[in-house]
CSV table of C-alpha atoms (C1' of nucleotides) in Angstrom, one decimal:
chain,number,residue,atom,x,y,z
A,210,MET,CA,2.4,36.3,18.6
A,211,THR,CA,3.0,32.7,17.7
A,212,ALA,CA,0.2,30.1,17.6
A,213,LEU,CA,0.4,27.4,20.1
A,214,ARG,CA,1.2,24.0,18.7
A,215,ARG,CA,-2.0,21.9,18.4
A,216,ILE,CA,-1.7,18.4,17.2
A,217,ALA,CA,-4.6,15.9,16.8
A,218,HIS,CA,-4.6,12.2,16.7
A,219,LEU,CA,-7.4,10.6,15.1
A,220,ASP,CA,-8.5,7.0,15.4
A,221,MET,CA,-11.4,5.3,13.6
A,222,ASP,CA,-13.5,3.4,15.9
A,223,ALA,CA,-13.3,-0.4,15.5
A,224,PHE,CA,-12.5,0.4,12.0
A,225,PHE,CA,-12.4,-3.1,10.1
A,226,ALA,CA,-15.6,-4.2,12.0
A,227,SER,CA,-17.5,-0.8,11.5
A,228,VAL,CA,-16.9,-1.2,7.8
A,229,GLU,CA,-18.4,-4.6,7.8
A,230,LEU,CA,-21.4,-3.5,9.8
A,231,LEU,CA,-22.1,-0.8,7.0
A,232,ARG,CA,-22.7,-3.9,4.7
A,233,TYR,CA,-24.5,-6.0,7.4
A,234,PRO,CA,-26.3,-3.5,9.6
A,235,GLN,CA,-28.4,-6.4,10.9
A,236,LEU,CA,-25.3,-7.3,13.1
A,237,LYS,CA,-25.3,-4.0,15.1
A,238,GLY,CA,-25.1,-4.6,18.7
A,239,LEU,CA,-24.0,-8.2,18.3
A,240,PRO,CA,-20.5,-9.3,19.3
A,241,VAL,CA,-18.6,-9.4,15.9
A,242,VAL,CA,-14.9,-10.2,15.3
A,243,ILE,CA,-12.9,-9.5,12.2
A,244,GLY,CA,-10.0,-11.9,11.7
A,245,GLY,CA,-7.4,-13.0,9.2
A,246,GLY,CA,-6.6,-16.5,8.5
A,247,ARG,CA,-8.9,-19.1,7.2
A,248,ARG,CA,-12.6,-18.9,7.0
A,249,THR,CA,-14.9,-21.1,9.2
A,250,ALA,CA,-16.1,-24.3,8.0
A,251,ASP,CA,-19.6,-23.0,7.5
A,252,ASP,CA,-18.9,-20.0,5.4
A,253,ARG,CA,-21.0,-22.1,3.0
A,254,VAL,CA,-24.0,-21.1,5.1
A,255,LEU,CA,-23.6,-17.4,4.0
A,256,GLN,CA,-23.1,-18.5,0.4
A,257,ARG,CA,-26.5,-20.2,0.6
A,258,HIS,CA,-28.0,-16.8,0.8
A,259,ALA,CA,-26.4,-15.5,-2.3
A,260,GLY,CA,-28.9,-13.5,-4.2
A,261,LEU,CA,-30.4,-12.0,-1.1
A,262,PRO,CA,-29.4,-8.4,-0.4
A,263,LEU,CA,-26.6,-8.4,2.0
A,264,SER,CA,-28.4,-6.5,4.6
A,265,GLU,CA,-31.2,-9.2,4.6
A,266,ILE,CA,-29.2,-12.2,5.3
A,267,PRO,CA,-30.3,-13.3,8.7
A,268,ALA,CA,-27.8,-12.7,11.6
A,269,SER,CA,-28.3,-16.3,12.5
A,270,ALA,CA,-26.8,-17.3,9.1
A,271,PHE,CA,-23.3,-16.0,9.9
A,272,PRO,CA,-20.4,-18.1,10.9
A,273,LEU,CA,-19.6,-18.2,14.6
A,274,LEU,CA,-16.2,-18.0,16.4
A,275,ARG,CA,-17.0,-21.4,18.1
A,276,ASP,CA,-16.7,-23.0,14.6
A,277,TYR,CA,-13.6,-21.2,13.5
A,278,VAL,CA,-10.7,-23.3,12.3
A,279,GLY,CA,-7.3,-22.0,11.8
A,280,ARG,CA,-4.4,-19.9,13.1
A,281,GLY,CA,-5.6,-16.4,12.7
A,282,VAL,CA,-5.6,-13.6,15.1
A,283,ILE,CA,-8.3,-10.9,15.7
A,284,THR,CA,-7.9,-7.7,13.8
A,285,THR,CA,-10.9,-5.9,15.3
A,286,ALA,CA,-13.7,-6.8,17.7
A,287,THR,CA,-16.9,-4.7,18.1
A,288,TYR,CA,-17.7,-3.2,21.4
A,289,PRO,CA,-20.2,-5.8,22.3
A,290,ALA,CA,-17.5,-8.4,21.7
A,291,ARG,CA,-14.9,-6.5,23.7
A,292,GLN,CA,-17.3,-6.8,26.8
A,293,PHE,CA,-16.2,-10.5,26.7
A,294,GLY,CA,-12.4,-9.7,26.9
A,295,VAL,CA,-12.0,-10.1,23.3
A,296,GLY,CA,-9.6,-7.7,21.5
A,297,SER,CA,-7.1,-7.0,18.7
A,298,ALA,CA,-4.1,-9.4,18.3
A,299,MET,CA,-5.8,-12.1,20.3
A,300,GLY,CA,-5.6,-15.6,18.7
A,301,MET,CA,-8.8,-16.8,17.4
A,302,MET,CA,-8.8,-20.0,19.4
A,303,LYS,CA,-8.4,-18.0,22.7
A,304,ALA,CA,-11.1,-15.7,21.6
A,305,ALA,CA,-13.5,-18.5,20.8
A,306,LYS,CA,-13.2,-19.7,24.5
A,307,LEU,CA,-14.1,-16.2,25.7
A,308,CYS,CA,-17.0,-15.5,23.3
A,309,PRO,CA,-18.0,-18.6,21.2
A,310,GLN,CA,-21.1,-17.0,20.1
A,311,ALA,CA,-19.3,-14.0,18.3
A,312,ILE,CA,-19.8,-13.8,14.6
A,313,VAL,CA,-16.5,-14.1,12.6
A,314,LEU,CA,-16.0,-12.1,9.4
A,315,PRO,CA,-12.8,-12.1,7.3
A,316,VAL,CA,-10.9,-8.8,6.5
A,317,ASP,CA,-12.1,-7.3,3.3
A,318,PHE,CA,-8.9,-5.3,2.5
A,319,ASP,CA,-10.2,-3.5,-0.6
A,320,GLU,CA,-13.3,-2.2,1.2
A,321,VAL,CA,-11.1,-1.2,4.2
A,322,ARG,CA,-8.8,0.6,1.9
A,323,THR,CA,-11.7,2.4,0.1
A,324,TYR,CA,-13.1,3.8,3.4
A,325,SER,CA,-9.6,4.6,4.5
A,326,ARG,CA,-9.0,6.8,1.5
A,327,ARG,CA,-12.4,8.3,1.9
A,328,PHE,CA,-11.9,9.5,5.6
A,329,LYS,CA,-8.4,10.6,5.0
A,330,SER,CA,-9.4,12.8,2.0
A,331,THR,CA,-12.3,14.3,4.1
A,332,ILE,CA,-9.8,15.3,6.7
A,333,ALA,CA,-7.3,16.7,4.2
A,334,GLU,CA,-9.9,19.0,2.7
A,335,ILE,CA,-10.4,20.5,6.2
A,336,ALA,CA,-6.8,20.4,7.5
A,337,PRO,CA,-4.2,19.7,5.1
A,338,VAL,CA,-1.2,18.7,7.3
A,339,VAL,CA,-2.0,15.0,7.7
A,340,GLU,CA,0.3,12.1,8.7
A,341,ASP,CA,-0.7,8.7,7.8
A,342,ARG,CA,-0.4,6.1,10.4
A,343,GLY,CA,-1.9,3.1,8.8
A,344,VAL,CA,-5.3,2.5,7.5
A,345,ASP,CA,-7.3,3.6,10.5
A,346,GLU,CA,-5.2,6.4,12.1
A,347,VAL,CA,-3.7,9.8,11.4
A,348,TYR,CA,-2.0,12.7,13.1
A,349,ILE,CA,-3.3,16.2,12.0
A,350,ASP,CA,-1.5,19.5,12.6
A,351,PHE,CA,-4.2,21.9,13.8
A,352,THR,CA,-1.8,24.7,14.6
A,353,GLU,CA,-2.2,26.9,11.4
A,354,VAL,CA,-5.7,25.7,10.5
A,355,PRO,CA,-8.1,28.6,10.7
A,356,GLY,CA,-10.1,27.9,13.9
A,357,GLY,CA,-7.6,25.2,14.9
A,358,GLN,CA,-7.0,26.9,18.2
A,359,ARG,CA,-10.6,27.4,19.2
A,360,GLU,CA,-11.5,25.5,22.5
A,361,GLY,CA,-8.0,24.0,22.3
A,362,GLY,CA,-8.9,22.3,19.0
A,363,ARG,CA,-12.3,20.9,20.1
A,364,ALA,CA,-14.2,23.0,17.5
A,365,LEU,CA,-12.1,21.7,14.6
A,366,ALA,CA,-12.2,18.1,15.9
A,367,ARG,CA,-15.9,18.3,16.1
A,368,LEU,CA,-16.1,19.7,12.5
A,369,ILE,CA,-13.8,16.7,11.3
A,370,GLN,CA,-15.8,14.1,13.1
A,371,ARG,CA,-19.0,15.3,11.5
A,372,ALA,CA,-17.5,15.4,8.1
A,373,ILE,CA,-16.2,12.0,8.3
A,374,PHE,CA,-19.5,10.6,9.6
A,375,GLU,CA,-21.3,12.4,6.7
A,376,ASN,CA,-19.0,11.0,4.1
A,377,THR,CA,-18.6,7.5,5.4
A,378,ALA,CA,-21.2,6.9,8.1
A,379,LEU,CA,-18.3,5.9,10.4
A,380,THR,CA,-17.4,7.3,13.7
A,381,CYS,CA,-13.8,8.2,15.0
A,382,SER,CA,-12.2,9.4,18.2
A,383,ILE,CA,-9.9,12.4,18.3
A,384,GLY,CA,-7.4,13.7,20.9
A,385,VAL,CA,-5.9,17.3,20.6
A,386,ALA,CA,-2.8,18.1,22.5
A,387,PRO,CA,0.5,20.1,22.3
A,388,ASN,CA,2.3,17.1,20.5
A,389,LYS,CA,1.9,13.8,18.9
A,390,LEU,CA,2.7,11.9,22.1
A,391,LEU,CA,0.0,13.4,24.1
A,392,ALA,CA,-2.5,13.6,21.3
A,393,LYS,CA,-2.2,9.7,20.8
A,394,MET,CA,-2.9,9.2,24.6
A,395,ALA,CA,-5.7,11.7,24.4
A,396,SER,CA,-7.5,10.1,21.5
A,397,GLU,CA,-8.1,7.0,23.8
A,398,PHE,CA,-9.7,9.0,26.7
A,399,ASP,CA,-13.1,9.1,25.2
A,400,LYS,CA,-13.8,6.2,22.8
A,401,PRO,CA,-15.8,5.7,20.8
A,402,ASN,CA,-16.9,8.7,19.0
A,403,GLY,CA,-15.2,11.1,21.5
A,404,ILE,CA,-13.2,14.1,21.6
A,405,SER,CA,-10.6,14.8,24.2
A,406,ILE,CA,-8.5,17.9,24.6
A,407,VAL,CA,-5.2,17.8,26.7
A,408,TYR,CA,-3.2,20.9,27.6
A,409,GLU,CA,0.5,21.0,28.8
A,410,ALA,CA,-0.9,21.7,32.4
A,411,ASP,CA,-2.9,18.6,32.3
A,412,VAL,CA,0.1,16.3,32.2
A,413,GLN,CA,0.3,15.7,35.9
A,414,THR,CA,-3.5,15.1,36.5
A,415,ARG,CA,-4.3,13.2,33.4
A,416,ILE,CA,-1.2,11.6,32.0
A,417,TRP,CA,0.8,10.6,35.2
A,418,PRO,CA,-1.7,8.3,36.6
A,419,LEU,CA,-1.6,6.1,33.5
A,420,PRO,CA,0.3,2.8,33.3
A,421,VAL,CA,3.5,3.0,31.5
A,422,ARG,CA,2.2,0.9,28.6
A,423,LYS,CA,0.1,3.8,27.4
A,424,ILE,CA,3.2,5.6,26.1
A,425,ASN,CA,3.3,4.9,22.4
A,426,GLY,CA,6.6,3.1,22.1
A,427,ILE,CA,6.6,1.2,25.4
A,428,GLY,CA,5.8,-2.5,24.5
A,429,PRO,CA,5.7,-5.5,26.6
A,430,LYS,CA,9.5,-5.8,27.0
A,431,ALA,CA,10.0,-2.3,28.1
A,432,GLU,CA,7.1,-2.6,30.6
A,433,LEU,CA,8.4,-5.5,32.0
A,434,LYS,CA,11.9,-3.9,32.6
A,435,LEU,CA,10.2,-0.9,34.1
A,436,ALA,CA,8.2,-3.1,36.4
A,437,LYS,CA,11.3,-4.8,37.7
A,438,LEU,CA,12.6,-1.3,38.7
A,439,HIS,CA,9.1,-0.7,40.4
A,440,LEU,CA,8.1,1.9,37.8
A,441,HIS,CA,4.4,1.2,36.9
A,442,THR,CA,2.8,4.5,36.1
A,443,ILE,CA,4.1,7.4,34.0
A,444,ALA,CA,4.3,9.4,37.2
A,445,ASP,CA,6.7,6.7,38.4
A,446,ILE,CA,9.0,7.3,35.5
A,447,ALA,CA,8.7,11.2,35.7
A,448,SER,CA,9.8,11.1,39.3
A,449,GLN,CA,13.2,9.6,38.3
A,450,SER,CA,16.0,11.8,37.3
A,451,ARG,CA,17.1,11.9,33.6
A,452,ASP,CA,20.5,10.6,34.7
A,453,TRP,CA,19.0,7.7,36.6
A,454,LEU,CA,16.9,6.7,33.5
A,455,ILE,CA,19.9,7.1,31.2
A,456,ASP,CA,22.0,4.9,33.7
A,457,ASN,CA,19.4,2.2,33.4
A,458,PHE,CA,18.1,2.4,29.8
A,459,GLY,CA,21.1,3.8,27.8
A,460,MET,CA,21.4,7.4,26.5
A,461,ALA,CA,18.7,7.4,23.8
A,462,THR,CA,16.0,5.3,25.5
A,463,GLY,CA,16.7,7.0,29.0
A,464,ALA,CA,16.4,10.5,27.5
A,465,TRP,CA,13.3,9.6,25.6
A,466,LEU,CA,11.6,7.9,28.6
A,467,HIS,CA,12.3,11.1,30.7
A,468,ASP,CA,10.9,13.4,28.0
A,469,ALA,CA,7.8,11.3,27.3
A,470,ALA,CA,7.0,11.0,31.0
A,471,TRP,CA,7.1,14.8,31.1
A,472,GLY,CA,4.8,15.0,28.1
A,473,ARG,CA,7.6,16.4,25.9
A,474,ASP,CA,7.8,15.5,22.2
A,475,ASN,CA,8.7,17.8,19.3
A,476,ARG,CA,8.4,15.3,16.5
A,477,PRO,CA,6.8,17.1,13.4
A,478,VAL,CA,3.7,15.8,11.6
A,479,VAL,CA,5.2,14.2,8.5
A,480,THR,CA,3.0,14.4,5.5
A,481,GLU,CA,5.1,12.4,3.1
A,482,SER,CA,7.4,9.5,3.2
A,483,GLU,CA,9.0,6.9,0.9
A,484,PRO,CA,8.7,3.1,1.7
A,485,VAL,CA,11.8,1.4,3.0
A,486,SER,CA,10.9,-2.2,2.2
A,487,MET,CA,8.1,-4.3,0.9
A,488,SER,CA,7.5,-7.9,1.9
A,489,ARG,CA,5.1,-10.8,1.6
A,490,GLU,CA,4.8,-13.6,4.2
A,491,THR,CA,2.6,-16.4,5.0
A,492,THR,CA,1.8,-18.7,7.9
A,493,PHE,CA,1.0,-22.2,6.9
A,494,GLU,CA,-2.2,-23.9,7.9
A,495,ARG,CA,0.0,-26.6,9.5
A,496,ASP,CA,3.8,-26.4,10.2
A,497,LEU,CA,5.7,-27.7,7.1
A,498,HIS,CA,8.8,-29.9,7.1
A,499,PRO,CA,11.6,-29.0,4.7
A,500,VAL,CA,11.8,-32.6,3.7
A,501,ARG,CA,8.4,-34.0,3.6
A,502,ASP,CA,6.8,-30.7,2.4
A,503,ARG,CA,9.3,-29.7,0.1
A,504,ALA,CA,7.2,-29.3,-3.0
A,505,GLU,CA,4.7,-27.4,-1.1
A,506,LEU,CA,7.1,-25.0,0.3
A,507,GLY,CA,8.9,-24.6,-3.0
A,508,ALA,CA,5.6,-23.4,-4.5
A,509,VAL,CA,4.7,-21.1,-1.7
A,510,PHE,CA,8.3,-19.6,-1.8
A,511,THR,CA,7.9,-18.8,-5.6
A,512,ASP,CA,4.5,-17.4,-5.1
A,513,LEU,CA,5.7,-15.1,-2.3
A,514,CYS,CA,8.6,-13.9,-4.6
A,515,VAL,CA,6.1,-13.3,-7.6
A,516,LYS,CA,3.7,-11.4,-5.3
A,517,VAL,CA,6.4,-9.1,-3.8
A,518,ALA,CA,7.8,-8.5,-7.3
A,519,GLY,CA,4.3,-7.7,-8.3
A,520,ASP,CA,3.8,-5.2,-5.4
A,521,LEU,CA,7.2,-3.4,-6.4
A,522,GLN,CA,6.1,-3.1,-10.0
A,523,ARG,CA,2.6,-1.9,-9.3
A,524,LYS,CA,3.8,0.8,-6.9
A,525,GLY,CA,6.8,1.7,-9.0
A,526,TYR,CA,9.7,0.7,-6.8
A,527,VAL,CA,12.9,-1.4,-7.2
A,528,GLY,CA,15.1,-2.7,-4.4
A,529,LYS,CA,18.7,-3.8,-3.8
A,530,THR,CA,18.4,-6.0,-0.7
A,531,ILE,CA,16.6,-9.2,-0.9
A,532,GLY,CA,15.8,-11.2,2.1
A,533,ILE,CA,13.9,-14.2,3.6
A,534,LYS,CA,12.3,-14.7,6.9
A,535,LEU,CA,11.5,-18.1,8.6
A,536,ARG,CA,9.4,-18.7,11.7
A,537,TYR,CA,10.0,-22.3,13.2
A,538,ASP,CA,7.5,-24.3,14.8
A,539,ASP,CA,8.8,-23.0,18.2
A,540,PHE,CA,8.2,-19.3,17.0
A,541,GLN,CA,11.8,-18.6,16.8
A,542,ILE,CA,12.5,-16.3,13.8
A,543,ALA,CA,15.6,-16.2,11.5
A,544,THR,CA,16.2,-13.7,8.6
A,545,ARG,CA,18.8,-13.7,6.0
A,546,ASP,CA,19.5,-11.1,3.4
A,547,GLN,CA,21.7,-10.2,0.7
A,548,THR,CA,22.4,-6.8,-1.1
A,549,ILE,CA,23.1,-7.1,-4.8
A,550,ASP,CA,24.8,-4.7,-7.1
A,551,HIS,CA,21.7,-3.5,-8.9
A,552,PHE,CA,18.2,-2.5,-8.2
A,553,THR,CA,15.6,-5.0,-9.2
A,554,ALA,CA,11.7,-5.7,-9.2
A,555,ASP,CA,12.1,-8.8,-11.1
A,556,ALA,CA,10.5,-12.1,-9.6
A,557,THR,CA,13.1,-14.3,-11.0
A,558,THR,CA,15.9,-12.4,-9.6
A,559,ILE,CA,14.3,-12.1,-6.3
A,560,ARG,CA,13.6,-15.8,-6.4
A,561,GLN,CA,17.2,-16.6,-7.1
A,562,ILE,CA,18.8,-14.4,-4.4
A,563,ALA,CA,16.2,-15.4,-1.8
A,564,GLY,CA,16.9,-18.9,-2.7
A,565,GLN,CA,20.6,-18.4,-1.9
A,566,CYS,CA,19.6,-16.8,1.5
A,567,LEU,CA,17.6,-19.9,2.2
A,568,LYS,CA,20.8,-22.0,2.0
A,569,ARG,CA,22.1,-20.1,4.9
A,570,VAL,CA,19.5,-21.1,7.4
A,571,ASP,CA,18.7,-24.2,9.5
A,572,LEU,CA,16.4,-26.3,7.4
A,573,SER,CA,16.1,-29.2,9.8
A,574,ARG,CA,13.1,-28.0,11.7
A,575,ARG,CA,9.5,-27.5,10.8
A,576,LEU,CA,8.5,-24.2,9.6
A,577,ARG,CA,5.4,-22.1,10.5
A,578,LEU,CA,6.0,-19.2,8.4
A,579,LEU,CA,7.9,-18.1,5.2
A,580,GLY,CA,8.4,-14.6,4.1
A,581,VAL,CA,10.3,-12.7,1.4
A,582,ARG,CA,11.5,-9.1,1.6
A,583,VAL,CA,12.9,-6.6,-0.7
A,584,GLY,CA,14.5,-3.6,1.0
A,585,LYS,CA,16.8,-0.5,0.1
A,586,LEU,CA,14.1,0.6,-2.1
A,587,ALA,CA,14.4,3.4,-4.8
A,588,LYS,CA,11.7,4.8,-7.1
A,589,ALA,CA,11.7,2.6,-10.3
A,590,GLY,CA,12.4,5.5,-12.7
A,591,SER,CA,15.1,7.3,-10.7
A,592,ALA,CA,17.2,4.3,-9.9
A,593,PRO,CA,20.2,3.5,-12.1
A,594,ALA,CA,19.7,0.1,-13.6
A,595,THR,CA,23.0,-1.1,-12.6
A,596,GLN,CA,25.7,0.3,-10.4
A,597,ILE,CA,29.3,0.1,-10.6
A,598,ALA,CA,29.9,-3.6,-9.7
A,599,ASP,CA,33.6,-3.2,-8.8
A,600,GLN,CA,32.7,-0.9,-5.9
A,601,PRO,CA,34.4,-2.4,-2.8
A,602,GLY,CA,31.9,-3.7,-0.4
A,603,ALA,CA,29.2,-4.0,-2.8
A,604,GLY,CA,28.6,-7.0,-5.0
A,605,ALA,CA,29.8,-10.4,-4.0
A,606,PRO,CA,28.5,-11.5,-0.8
A,607,ARG,CA,30.8,-11.9,2.2
A,608,ALA,CA,31.3,-15.2,3.7
A,609,PRO,CA,28.0,-16.2,5.1
A,610,SER,CA,27.9,-15.6,8.9
A,611,GLY,CA,25.0,-17.9,9.6
A,612,SER,CA,25.6,-21.6,10.1
A,613,ALA,CA,25.1,-23.7,7.1
A,614,PRO,CA,22.2,-26.1,7.1
A,615,GLU,CA,23.1,-29.6,8.3
A,616,VAL,CA,21.8,-31.0,5.2
A,617,ASN,CA,21.5,-29.1,1.9
A,618,LEU,CA,18.1,-30.3,0.7
A,619,ASP,CA,18.4,-28.1,-2.2
A,620,LEU,CA,14.8,-27.6,-1.1
A,621,PHE,CA,13.8,-24.4,-3.0
A,622,GLU,CA,15.9,-24.8,-6.1
A,623,ARG,CA,13.8,-24.8,-9.2
A,624,SER,CA,14.3,-28.0,-11.2
B,288,DT,C1',-5.2,-25.8,18.1
B,289,DC,C1',-2.4,-20.1,21.7
B,290,DT,C1',0.2,-16.4,19.0
B,291,DG,C1',-1.5,-12.6,11.2
B,292,DG,C1',0.8,-9.7,7.9
B,293,DG,C1',2.9,-5.6,6.7
B,294,DG,C1',5.9,-2.2,8.2
B,295,DT,C1',9.6,1.1,10.8
B,296,DC,C1',13.5,1.9,13.6
B,297,DC,C1',17.4,0.7,16.5
B,298,DT,C1',21.5,-1.9,17.9
B,299,DA,C1',25.7,-4.0,17.4
B,300,DG,C1',29.7,-6.4,15.2
B,301,DG,C1',32.7,-6.9,11.2
B,302,DA,C1',34.5,-5.3,6.7
B,303,DC,C1',36.7,-1.8,4.5
B,304,DC,C1',38.2,2.8,3.4
B,305,DC,C1',40.7,7.1,4.5
C,151,DT,C1',55.7,-3.0,12.7
C,152,DC,C1',52.3,-1.1,15.7
C,153,DT,C1',48.9,2.1,17.0
C,154,DG,C1',44.3,4.7,16.0
C,155,DG,C1',40.0,6.8,14.9
C,156,DG,C1',36.2,8.3,12.0
C,157,DG,C1',32.8,6.9,8.8
C,158,DT,C1',29.9,3.9,5.8
C,159,DC,C1',27.9,-0.3,4.4
C,160,DC,C1',26.3,-4.9,5.3
C,161,DT,C1',24.0,-8.3,8.0
C,162,DA,C1',21.1,-10.4,11.9
C,163,DG,C1',18.1,-9.9,15.5
C,164,DG,C1',14.8,-7.6,18.1
C,165,DA,C1',11.2,-4.2,19.9
C,166,DC,C1',7.4,-2.0,18.6
C,167,DC,C1',3.3,-0.3,16.0
C,168,DC,C1',-1.2,-0.6,13.3
DNA sequence: TCTGGGGTCCTAGGACCC
DNA sequence: TCTGGGGTCCTAGGACCC
């Protein structure tokens, strides 16, 4: 008798915001948004209360969304803030119009990582097969865990939920289903602090009525294309033949859409993986012009290279492909990269190769963002310091395919 | 004053090898 | 000389996710 596959998806409730509320319990019940980017002008108000225990700073002293200045987006909004239509990935300025009275706090990555490690290790002690899906999410394989089959997984989910709350005072929502795809959808059914169990037999009644966008992997573009074909719900997709979907979406996507709509997914829970790339990027407070802001850009560029090199070294990786990313003022993105003949984590090397990449993009327009990336990673110890340089195809760059800049401003070359 | 930062995976053309 | 196909690597862009 083989155990039925039971996979859980666990999602921490409003994670970044909940972590802040542990520090500032006086904000409970209020609309609070957590966002990157710059602080508001009156952060100083908070500083004036330095010395007071954090939990005694009056709620009225916190900076408000209406005073926010900058280009950030919202990372997390508390449930009271969501009532105003504010949500993740929304621009701060737009959110400020919807809920000007919301309190804004910056992301505290160190604190978030601390709680992330804590809730994940709590899970791993109970159910060892865990797949990391970012700071606030995991998949858990319940199949072989003692008691993992009881009530379709509800008993174990309850146990995990309680253990996490005891260890962190944070709540989460869990979905348990026959596979990752369904578990992911299930975890959204009863939020916050809920548990939802889905069986294969529930696909028609509970999954098919959902909009296509609820399938993890269908984003805005796919949603639009589906809508043009008059497919709005998952049932609409399921009602099409596999061949029809393949004709319209191509072999891979078509077949995947058909499987997803029928709730089929056999991806395993992957407990370990190696990073593929590491990058650093930054959006400027105002768009920078390659000519007028040349010095500023050069400094930022070097800083990004130093940071990405530091990340690689700290984590023990080296890479072979070095690239840049630009976002122009019209949001158009350009990337260039170059693969060199040896692995590196050296800031100067990265800076030099990235500088060459920069010469291959259009530098006549204002930039909104600049990024540096290192890919083709290997563990620092295991990678050969150099590889055979005469290997064909490796080594010297091919003729640049991008158009050369109109004017070579020698912008980022170090003097 | 719309629209962050850090990722993964896929596609598609060209170079180059056998 | 022409025809050819499989396979890998490199590069650029794009969709999507958290």
